[in-house]
PDB file of C-alpha atoms in Angstrom:
ATOM      1  CA  MET G   1      71.357  19.533  -4.265  1.00  0.00           C
ATOM      2  CA  ALA G   2      73.980  17.909  -6.478  1.00  0.00           C
ATOM      3  CA  LYS G   3      77.438  18.897  -6.032  1.00  0.00           C
ATOM      4  CA  TYR G   4      78.986  20.830  -8.891  1.00  0.00           C
ATOM      5  CA  GLU G   5      81.809  23.224  -9.429  1.00  0.00           C
ATOM      6  CA  PHE G   6      81.042  26.733  -8.800  1.00  0.00           C
ATOM      7  CA  ASN G   7      84.201  28.384  -9.681  1.00  0.00           C
ATOM      8  CA  MET G   8      84.835  26.779 -13.056  1.00  0.00           C
ATOM      9  CA  GLN G   9      83.775  27.996 -16.304  1.00  0.00           C
ATOM     10  CA  ARG G  10      80.798  25.865 -17.769  1.00  0.00           C
ATOM     11  CA  LEU G  11      80.247  25.733 -21.587  1.00  0.00           C
ATOM     12  CA  PHE G  12      77.277  24.248 -23.579  1.00  0.00           C
ATOM     13  CA  LEU G  13      78.349  22.080 -26.580  1.00  0.00           C
ATOM     14  CA  ARG G  14      76.213  20.850 -29.558  1.00  0.00           C
ATOM     15  CA  HIS G  15      78.238  17.868 -29.799  1.00  0.00           C
ATOM     16  CA  ILE G  16      78.456  14.332 -28.472  1.00  0.00           C
ATOM     17  CA  LEU G  17      80.461  14.074 -25.336  1.00  0.00           C
ATOM     18  CA  ALA G  18      82.597  11.060 -24.678  1.00  0.00           C
ATOM     19  CA  ASP G  19      85.826   9.943 -23.239  1.00  0.00           C
ATOM     20  CA  GLY G  20      88.910  11.130 -25.036  1.00  0.00           C
ATOM     21  CA  ALA G  21      86.860  13.074 -27.425  1.00  0.00           C
ATOM     22  CA  ARG G  22      88.434  16.188 -29.144  1.00  0.00           C
ATOM     23  CA  ILE G  23      85.852  19.087 -30.087  1.00  0.00           C
ATOM     24  CA  ASP G  24      86.812  22.141 -31.884  1.00  0.00           C
ATOM     25  CA  ALA G  25      85.338  25.160 -30.302  1.00  0.00           C
ATOM     26  CA  ASP G  26      83.481  27.273 -32.812  1.00  0.00           C
ATOM     27  CA  ARG G  27      84.673  30.922 -33.238  1.00  0.00           C
ATOM     28  CA  SER G  28      82.496  32.629 -30.786  1.00  0.00           C
ATOM     29  CA  GLN G  29      83.205  30.180 -28.079  1.00  0.00           C
ATOM     30  CA  ALA G  30      86.978  30.196 -28.729  1.00  0.00           C
ATOM     31  CA  ASN G  31      87.019  34.017 -28.701  1.00  0.00           C
ATOM     32  CA  TYR G  32      85.211  33.985 -25.183  1.00  0.00           C
ATOM     33  CA  LEU G  33      87.426  31.251 -23.919  1.00  0.00           C
ATOM     34  CA  LEU G  34      90.785  32.711 -25.206  1.00  0.00           C
ATOM     35  CA  ASN G  35      90.226  36.567 -25.401  1.00  0.00           C
ATOM     36  CA  VAL G  36      87.293  37.406 -22.945  1.00  0.00           C
ATOM     37  CA  LEU G  37      88.164  34.972 -20.033  1.00  0.00           C
ATOM     38  CA  ARG G  38      91.802  34.849 -21.024  1.00  0.00           C
ATOM     39  CA  LEU G  39      92.240  31.234 -20.516  1.00  0.00           C
ATOM     40  CA  LYS G  40      95.365  29.444 -21.727  1.00  0.00           C
ATOM     41  CA  ASP G  41      96.616  26.456 -23.349  1.00  0.00           C
ATOM     42  CA  GLY G  42      96.116  23.563 -20.650  1.00  0.00           C
ATOM     43  CA  ASP G  43      93.416  25.298 -18.652  1.00  0.00           C
ATOM     44  CA  TYR G  44      90.360  23.450 -17.760  1.00  0.00           C
ATOM     45  CA  VAL G  45      86.532  24.243 -18.427  1.00  0.00           C
ATOM     46  CA  LEU G  46      83.533  22.073 -17.769  1.00  0.00           C
ATOM     47  CA  VAL G  47      81.350  21.297 -20.750  1.00  0.00           C
ATOM     48  CA  PHE G  48      77.870  19.815 -21.237  1.00  0.00           C
ATOM     49  CA  ASN G  49      75.228  19.210 -24.064  1.00  0.00           C
ATOM     50  CA  GLY G  50      72.116  18.272 -22.218  1.00  0.00           C
ATOM     51  CA  ASN G  51      72.386  14.512 -22.877  1.00  0.00           C
ATOM     52  CA  ASP G  52      75.796  13.188 -21.854  1.00  0.00           C
ATOM     53  CA  GLY G  53      76.390  14.631 -18.496  1.00  0.00           C
ATOM     54  CA  GLU G  54      79.059  17.112 -17.622  1.00  0.00           C
ATOM     55  CA  TRP G  55      82.831  16.799 -18.634  1.00  0.00           C
ATOM     56  CA  LEU G  56      86.319  18.204 -17.754  1.00  0.00           C
ATOM     57  CA  ALA G  57      87.746  19.465 -20.712  1.00  0.00           C
ATOM     58  CA  LYS G  58      91.436  20.894 -21.240  1.00  0.00           C
ATOM     59  CA  ILE G  59      91.956  23.784 -23.621  1.00  0.00           C
ATOM     60  CA  VAL G  60      94.400  23.146 -26.443  1.00  0.00           C
ATOM     61  CA  SER G  61      94.810  26.666 -28.030  1.00  0.00           C
ATOM     62  CA  ASN G  62      96.130  27.260 -31.471  1.00  0.00           C
ATOM     63  CA  GLY G  63      96.799  30.968 -31.349  1.00  0.00           C
ATOM     64  CA  ARG G  64      94.273  33.361 -29.918  1.00  0.00           C
ATOM     65  CA  ARG G  65      91.367  32.653 -32.324  1.00  0.00           C
ATOM     66  CA  ASN G  66      90.914  28.692 -32.261  1.00  0.00           C
ATOM     67  CA  CYS G  67      91.097  26.081 -29.759  1.00  0.00           C
ATOM     68  CA  THR G  68      90.099  22.362 -29.238  1.00  0.00           C
ATOM     69  CA  LEU G  69      88.594  21.094 -26.224  1.00  0.00           C
ATOM     70  CA  GLN G  70      90.114  17.756 -24.965  1.00  0.00           C
ATOM     71  CA  LEU G  71      87.524  15.739 -22.764  1.00  0.00           C
ATOM     72  CA  MET G  72      89.441  14.456 -19.727  1.00  0.00           C
ATOM     73  CA  GLU G  73      86.855  12.638 -17.567  1.00  0.00           C
ATOM     74  CA  ARG G  74      82.996  12.830 -16.733  1.00  0.00           C
ATOM     75  CA  THR G  75      82.233  14.878 -13.636  1.00  0.00           C
ATOM     76  CA  ARG G  76      78.543  14.443 -13.265  1.00  0.00           C
ATOM     77  CA  GLU G  77      76.196  12.073 -14.832  1.00  0.00           C
ATOM     78  CA  GLN G  78      73.249  13.362 -16.955  1.00  0.00           C
ATOM     79  CA  THR G  79      70.181  14.215 -14.977  1.00  0.00           C
ATOM     80  CA  SER G  80      66.760  13.786 -16.094  1.00  0.00           C
ATOM     81  CA  ALA G  81      64.869  16.855 -17.361  1.00  0.00           C
ATOM     82  CA  ASN G  82      62.375  18.362 -15.277  1.00  0.00           C
ATOM     83  CA  ASP G  83      58.680  17.913 -16.305  1.00  0.00           C
ATOM     84  CA  LEU G  84      57.334  21.309 -15.442  1.00  0.00           C
ATOM     85  CA  MET G  85      56.043  23.306 -18.291  1.00  0.00           C
ATOM     86  CA  TYR G  86      56.223  27.199 -17.880  1.00  0.00           C
ATOM     87  CA  MET G  87      53.772  29.065 -20.163  1.00  0.00           C
ATOM     88  CA  PHE G  88      53.902  32.814 -20.318  1.00  0.00           C
ATOM     89  CA  ALA G  89      52.693  35.837 -22.491  1.00  0.00           C
ATOM     90  CA  PRO G  90      55.614  37.165 -24.127  1.00  0.00           C
ATOM     91  CA  LEU G  91      57.374  40.471 -22.893  1.00  0.00           C
ATOM     92  CA  LYS G  92      59.504  42.754 -24.537  1.00  0.00           C
ATOM     93  CA  HIS G  93      63.261  42.087 -25.009  1.00  0.00           C
ATOM     94  CA  ALA G  94      65.195  42.738 -21.731  1.00  0.00           C
ATOM     95  CA  ARG G  95      62.317  41.800 -19.277  1.00  0.00           C
ATOM     96  CA  LEU G  96      61.690  38.507 -21.336  1.00  0.00           C
ATOM     97  CA  ASP G  97      65.340  37.901 -21.351  1.00  0.00           C
ATOM     98  CA  TYR G  98      65.131  38.082 -17.473  1.00  0.00           C
ATOM     99  CA  MET G  99      62.108  35.987 -17.206  1.00  0.00           C
ATOM    100  CA  VAL G 100      63.598  33.199 -19.305  1.00  0.00           C
ATOM    101  CA  GLN G 101      66.743  32.896 -17.218  1.00  0.00           C
ATOM    102  CA  LYS G 102      64.866  33.007 -14.005  1.00  0.00           C
ATOM    103  CA  ALA G 103      62.489  30.140 -15.364  1.00  0.00           C
ATOM    104  CA  VAL G 104      65.440  27.897 -16.056  1.00  0.00           C
ATOM    105  CA  GLU G 105      67.055  28.519 -12.791  1.00  0.00           C
ATOM    106  CA  MET G 106      63.613  27.961 -11.089  1.00  0.00           C
ATOM    107  CA  GLY G 107      63.336  24.586 -12.473  1.00  0.00           C
ATOM    108  CA  ALA G 108      61.297  24.736 -15.555  1.00  0.00           C
ATOM    109  CA  GLY G 109      61.765  21.935 -17.810  1.00  0.00           C
ATOM    110  CA  SER G 110      60.189  23.702 -21.096  1.00  0.00           C
ATOM    111  CA  LEU G 111      59.075  26.986 -21.836  1.00  0.00           C
ATOM    112  CA  LYS G 112      56.105  27.716 -23.946  1.00  0.00           C
ATOM    113  CA  PRO G 113      55.034  31.346 -25.215  1.00  0.00           C
ATOM    114  CA  VAL G 114      51.197  31.752 -25.441  1.00  0.00           C
ATOM    115  CA  LEU G 115      49.579  34.636 -27.342  1.00  0.00           C
ATOM    116  CA  THR G 116      46.815  36.176 -25.337  1.00  0.00           C
ATOM    117  CA  GLN G 117      44.349  39.029 -26.022  1.00  0.00           C
ATOM    118  CA  HIS G 118      46.592  41.540 -24.049  1.00  0.00           C
ATOM    119  CA  THR G 119      49.909  40.288 -25.154  1.00  0.00           C
ATOM    120  CA  GLN G 120      52.075  43.413 -26.017  1.00  0.00           C
ATOM    121  CA  ALA G 121      54.909  41.503 -27.772  1.00  0.00           C
ATOM    122  CA  SER G 122      53.512  39.163 -30.527  1.00  0.00           C
ATOM    123  CA  ARG G 123      56.903  38.585 -32.269  1.00  0.00           C
ATOM    124  CA  ILE G 124      59.236  36.238 -30.501  1.00  0.00           C
ATOM    125  CA  ASN G 125      62.816  35.524 -31.089  1.00  0.00           C
ATOM    126  CA  LEU G 126      62.996  31.865 -30.340  1.00  0.00           C
ATOM    127  CA  GLU G 127      66.861  31.992 -31.053  1.00  0.00           C
ATOM    128  CA  ARG G 128      67.352  34.679 -28.471  1.00  0.00           C
ATOM    129  CA  MET G 129      65.281  32.717 -25.987  1.00  0.00           C
ATOM    130  CA  GLU G 130      67.288  29.509 -26.550  1.00  0.00           C
ATOM    131  CA  ALA G 131      70.401  31.725 -26.120  1.00  0.00           C
ATOM    132  CA  ASN G 132      69.013  33.010 -22.744  1.00  0.00           C
ATOM    133  CA  VAL G 133      68.141  29.142 -21.697  1.00  0.00           C
ATOM    134  CA  ILE G 134      71.693  28.125 -22.496  1.00  0.00           C
ATOM    135  CA  GLU G 135      73.401  30.887 -20.672  1.00  0.00           C
ATOM    136  CA  ALA G 136      71.190  30.417 -17.505  1.00  0.00           C
ATOM    137  CA  ALA G 137      72.104  26.583 -17.706  1.00  0.00           C
ATOM    138  CA  GLU G 138      75.837  27.448 -17.989  1.00  0.00           C
ATOM    139  CA  GLN G 139      75.677  29.713 -14.923  1.00  0.00           C
ATOM    140  CA  CYS G 140      73.661  27.657 -12.491  1.00  0.00           C
ATOM    141  CA  GLY G 141      74.967  24.153 -13.170  1.00  0.00           C
ATOM    142  CA  VAL G 142      71.816  22.861 -14.943  1.00  0.00           C
ATOM    143  CA  LEU G 143      72.481  19.655 -16.854  1.00  0.00           C
ATOM    144  CA  ALA G 144      69.137  18.874 -18.569  1.00  0.00           C
ATOM    145  CA  VAL G 145      68.614  22.060 -20.752  1.00  0.00           C
ATOM    146  CA  PRO G 146      65.035  23.221 -20.835  1.00  0.00           C
ATOM    147  CA  GLU G 147      63.219  23.087 -24.371  1.00  0.00           C
ATOM    148  CA  VAL G 148      61.758  26.309 -26.086  1.00  0.00           C
ATOM    149  CA  LEU G 149      58.578  25.546 -27.493  1.00  0.00           C
ATOM    150  CA  ALA G 150      56.914  27.421 -30.402  1.00  0.00           C
ATOM    151  CA  PRO G 151      54.363  30.119 -29.541  1.00  0.00           C
ATOM    152  CA  GLN G 152      50.823  29.449 -30.211  1.00  0.00           C
ATOM    153  CA  PRO G 153      47.618  31.394 -29.228  1.00  0.00           C
ATOM    154  CA  LEU G 154      46.225  30.339 -25.885  1.00  0.00           C
ATOM    155  CA  ALA G 155      42.820  29.408 -27.068  1.00  0.00           C
ATOM    156  CA  ASP G 156      44.645  26.916 -29.618  1.00  0.00           C
ATOM    157  CA  VAL G 157      46.792  25.449 -26.689  1.00  0.00           C
ATOM    158  CA  LEU G 158      43.722  24.904 -24.555  1.00  0.00           C
ATOM    159  CA  ALA G 159      41.744  23.530 -27.237  1.00  0.00           C
ATOM    160  CA  VAL G 160      44.088  20.503 -27.671  1.00  0.00           C
ATOM    161  CA  TRP G 161      45.350  20.039 -24.242  1.00  0.00           C
ATOM    162  CA  ASN G 162      43.946  16.785 -23.246  1.00  0.00           C
ATOM    163  CA  GLU G 163      45.286  15.203 -26.450  1.00  0.00           C
ATOM    164  CA  ALA G 164      48.733  17.193 -26.312  1.00  0.00           C
ATOM    165  CA  GLN G 165      49.196  17.063 -22.438  1.00  0.00           C
ATOM    166  CA  PRO G 166      47.356  14.175 -21.241  1.00  0.00           C
ATOM    167  CA  GLY G 167      47.245  14.168 -17.327  1.00  0.00           C
ATOM    168  CA  ARG G 168      48.859  17.515 -17.044  1.00  0.00           C
ATOM    169  CA  ARG G 169      47.067  20.009 -14.640  1.00  0.00           C
ATOM    170  CA  LEU G 170      47.418  23.666 -15.669  1.00  0.00           C
ATOM    171  CA  LEU G 171      47.921  26.107 -12.958  1.00  0.00           C
ATOM    172  CA  PHE G 172      46.426  29.542 -13.771  1.00  0.00           C
ATOM    173  CA  CYS G 173      47.833  32.522 -11.937  1.00  0.00           C
ATOM    174  CA  ASP G 174      44.806  34.718 -11.737  1.00  0.00           C
ATOM    175  CA  GLU G 175      44.907  38.162 -10.234  1.00  0.00           C
ATOM    176  CA  ALA G 176      41.120  38.007  -9.812  1.00  0.00           C
ATOM    177  CA  GLU G 177      41.175  35.056  -7.554  1.00  0.00           C
ATOM    178  CA  GLY G 178      39.138  35.510  -4.508  1.00  0.00           C
ATOM    179  CA  THR G 179      41.843  34.608  -1.927  1.00  0.00           C
ATOM    180  CA  ASN G 180      45.349  35.878  -1.653  1.00  0.00           C
ATOM    181  CA  ASN G 181      47.148  32.525  -0.569  1.00  0.00           C
ATOM    182  CA  PRO G 182      48.031  29.816  -3.155  1.00  0.00           C
ATOM    183  CA  LEU G 183      49.287  27.473  -0.359  1.00  0.00           C
ATOM    184  CA  LEU G 184      45.758  26.149   0.297  1.00  0.00           C
ATOM    185  CA  THR G 185      45.204  25.149  -3.268  1.00  0.00           C
ATOM    186  CA  LEU G 186      48.489  23.787  -3.829  1.00  0.00           C
ATOM    187  CA  ALA G 187      48.260  21.708  -0.454  1.00  0.00           C
ATOM    188  CA  GLN G 188      45.085  20.147  -1.738  1.00  0.00           C
ATOM    189  CA  MET G 189      46.893  19.327  -4.980  1.00  0.00           C
ATOM    190  CA  LYS G 190      49.646  17.621  -3.166  1.00  0.00           C
ATOM    191  CA  GLU G 191      47.310  15.412  -1.170  1.00  0.00           C
ATOM    192  CA  SER G 192      45.831  14.099  -4.328  1.00  0.00           C
ATOM    193  CA  GLY G 193      49.346  12.735  -5.567  1.00  0.00           C
ATOM    194  CA  PRO G 194      51.949  13.836  -7.925  1.00  0.00           C
ATOM    195  CA  LYS G 195      50.989  14.843 -11.590  1.00  0.00           C
ATOM    196  CA  PRO G 196      52.693  16.602 -14.469  1.00  0.00           C
ATOM    197  CA  LEU G 197      52.266  20.244 -14.116  1.00  0.00           C
ATOM    198  CA  ALA G 198      52.197  23.595 -16.278  1.00  0.00           C
ATOM    199  CA  ILE G 199      52.017  27.012 -14.899  1.00  0.00           C
ATOM    200  CA  LEU G 200      50.521  29.781 -16.706  1.00  0.00           C
ATOM    201  CA  ILE G 201      51.512  33.459 -16.370  1.00  0.00           C
ATOM    202  CA  GLY G 202      49.509  36.305 -18.098  1.00  0.00           C
ATOM    203  CA  PRO G 203      50.456  39.473 -20.041  1.00  0.00           C
ATOM    204  CA  GLU G 204      51.146  42.960 -18.333  1.00  0.00           C
ATOM    205  CA  GLY G 205      47.457  43.789 -18.971  1.00  0.00           C
ATOM    206  CA  GLY G 206      46.191  40.838 -17.353  1.00  0.00           C
ATOM    207  CA  PHE G 207      43.863  38.005 -19.049  1.00  0.00           C
ATOM    208  CA  SER G 208      40.816  39.207 -20.604  1.00  0.00           C
ATOM    209  CA  ASP G 209      37.289  38.486 -19.116  1.00  0.00           C
ATOM    210  CA  GLU G 210      36.665  35.950 -21.978  1.00  0.00           C
ATOM    211  CA  GLU G 211      40.230  34.073 -21.265  1.00  0.00           C
ATOM    212  CA  ARG G 212      39.654  34.108 -17.786  1.00  0.00           C
ATOM    213  CA  SER G 213      36.122  32.621 -18.206  1.00  0.00           C
ATOM    214  CA  LEU G 214      37.442  30.067 -20.736  1.00  0.00           C
ATOM    215  CA  LEU G 215      40.270  28.929 -18.308  1.00  0.00           C
ATOM    216  CA  ARG G 216      38.033  28.737 -15.284  1.00  0.00           C
ATOM    217  CA  SER G 217      35.461  26.597 -17.338  1.00  0.00           C
ATOM    218  CA  LEU G 218      38.158  23.744 -18.007  1.00  0.00           C
ATOM    219  CA  ASP G 219      38.344  20.592 -15.757  1.00  0.00           C
ATOM    220  CA  PHE G 220      42.155  20.365 -16.076  1.00  0.00           C
ATOM    221  CA  VAL G 221      42.826  24.048 -14.994  1.00  0.00           C
ATOM    222  CA  THR G 222      43.345  25.258 -11.248  1.00  0.00           C
ATOM    223  CA  PRO G 223      43.395  29.113 -10.592  1.00  0.00           C
ATOM    224  CA  ILE G 224      45.887  30.186  -8.057  1.00  0.00           C
ATOM    225  CA  PRO G 225      46.427  33.634  -6.553  1.00  0.00           C
ATOM    226  CA  LEU G 226      49.898  35.268  -6.192  1.00  0.00           C
ATOM    227  CA  GLY G 227      49.214  37.274  -2.989  1.00  0.00           C
ATOM    228  CA  PRO G 228      47.477  40.615  -2.323  1.00  0.00           C
ATOM    229  CA  ARG G 229      49.768  42.896  -4.535  1.00  0.00           C
ATOM    230  CA  ILE G 230      49.766  43.319  -8.495  1.00  0.00           C
ATOM    231  CA  LEU G 231      52.952  41.723  -9.725  1.00  0.00           C
ATOM    232  CA  ARG G 232      54.992  42.531 -13.114  1.00  0.00           C
ATOM    233  CA  ALA G 233      54.799  39.785 -15.258  1.00  0.00           C
ATOM    234  CA  ASP G 234      58.495  38.766 -14.702  1.00  0.00           C
ATOM    235  CA  THR G 235      58.253  39.130 -11.017  1.00  0.00           C
ATOM    236  CA  ALA G 236      55.048  36.912 -11.018  1.00  0.00           C
ATOM    237  CA  ALA G 237      57.000  34.379 -13.012  1.00  0.00           C
ATOM    238  CA  VAL G 238      59.647  34.116  -9.871  1.00  0.00           C
ATOM    239  CA  ALA G 239      57.065  34.208  -7.316  1.00  0.00           C
ATOM    240  CA  ALA G 240      54.768  31.498  -8.916  1.00  0.00           C
ATOM    241  CA  LEU G 241      57.546  29.056  -9.680  1.00  0.00           C
ATOM    242  CA  ALA G 242      58.897  29.521  -6.048  1.00  0.00           C
ATOM    243  CA  VAL G 243      55.811  28.732  -4.558  1.00  0.00           C
ATOM    244  CA  LEU G 244      54.980  25.847  -6.791  1.00  0.00           C
ATOM    245  CA  GLN G 245      58.378  24.279  -6.297  1.00  0.00           C
ATOM    246  CA  ALA G 246      58.223  24.571  -2.467  1.00  0.00           C
ATOM    247  CA  THR G 247      54.801  23.045  -2.322  1.00  0.00           C
ATOM    248  CA  VAL G 248      54.302  20.441  -5.095  1.00  0.00           C
ATOM    249  CA  GLY G 249      57.587  20.600  -6.966  1.00  0.00           C
ATOM    250  CA  ASP G 250      61.252  19.364  -6.708  1.00  0.00           C
ATOM    251  CA  TRP G 251      62.262  21.622  -3.545  1.00  0.00           C
ATOM    252  CA  ARG G 252      60.341  19.133  -1.129  1.00  0.00           C
TER     253      ARG G 252
END
């Protein structure tokens, strides 16, 4: 695990980061640093932008509403983005926020909403999703910020999979799988060598019979179970990502 500073505030910036740069914090960031965290002129924070590594920055304040961040030194080199795609049927508000944050913490490299026949929330606020991705990255020391992809109907995603995602295997979390143990299937995948992966979590109502039949008919899809219990979609996300990372992911 890469070493990083747990106790210092981290801030995501949409600016190029380089030695000696001075960056004006936007209004909301300045308010957060100066009035919420009550940091002062001369205090330090860590900043990152997803491309240029992590930097130590000194706060140069101008009153309680404005401040500049003076970059002092790079504290961590940029890491490469994870190649794991997390696909999911959207949930409503607070539970979607939770699921997005946990997916970032668990190492997803991109997040792709897919619309299924039983999807309960068809309208997705991508800006809110991106805000939750950034918040999780700030809090958990993530340097490569996961990409939020546009939502699409599941059937449309599958129809162009081989062209859009060449060589990528899709793990389909199927509550109707005949076994309870995903480790056997994942161990077989591990023996065949590393491949780019995506994982698909369905909606609260589960996949329809038509969707399940379609998924099982595709040669790039591998169904896996998630144990003997029915899990809520946000719980299933954490369980699936943990099992995957521990067997064929980056925990090994």
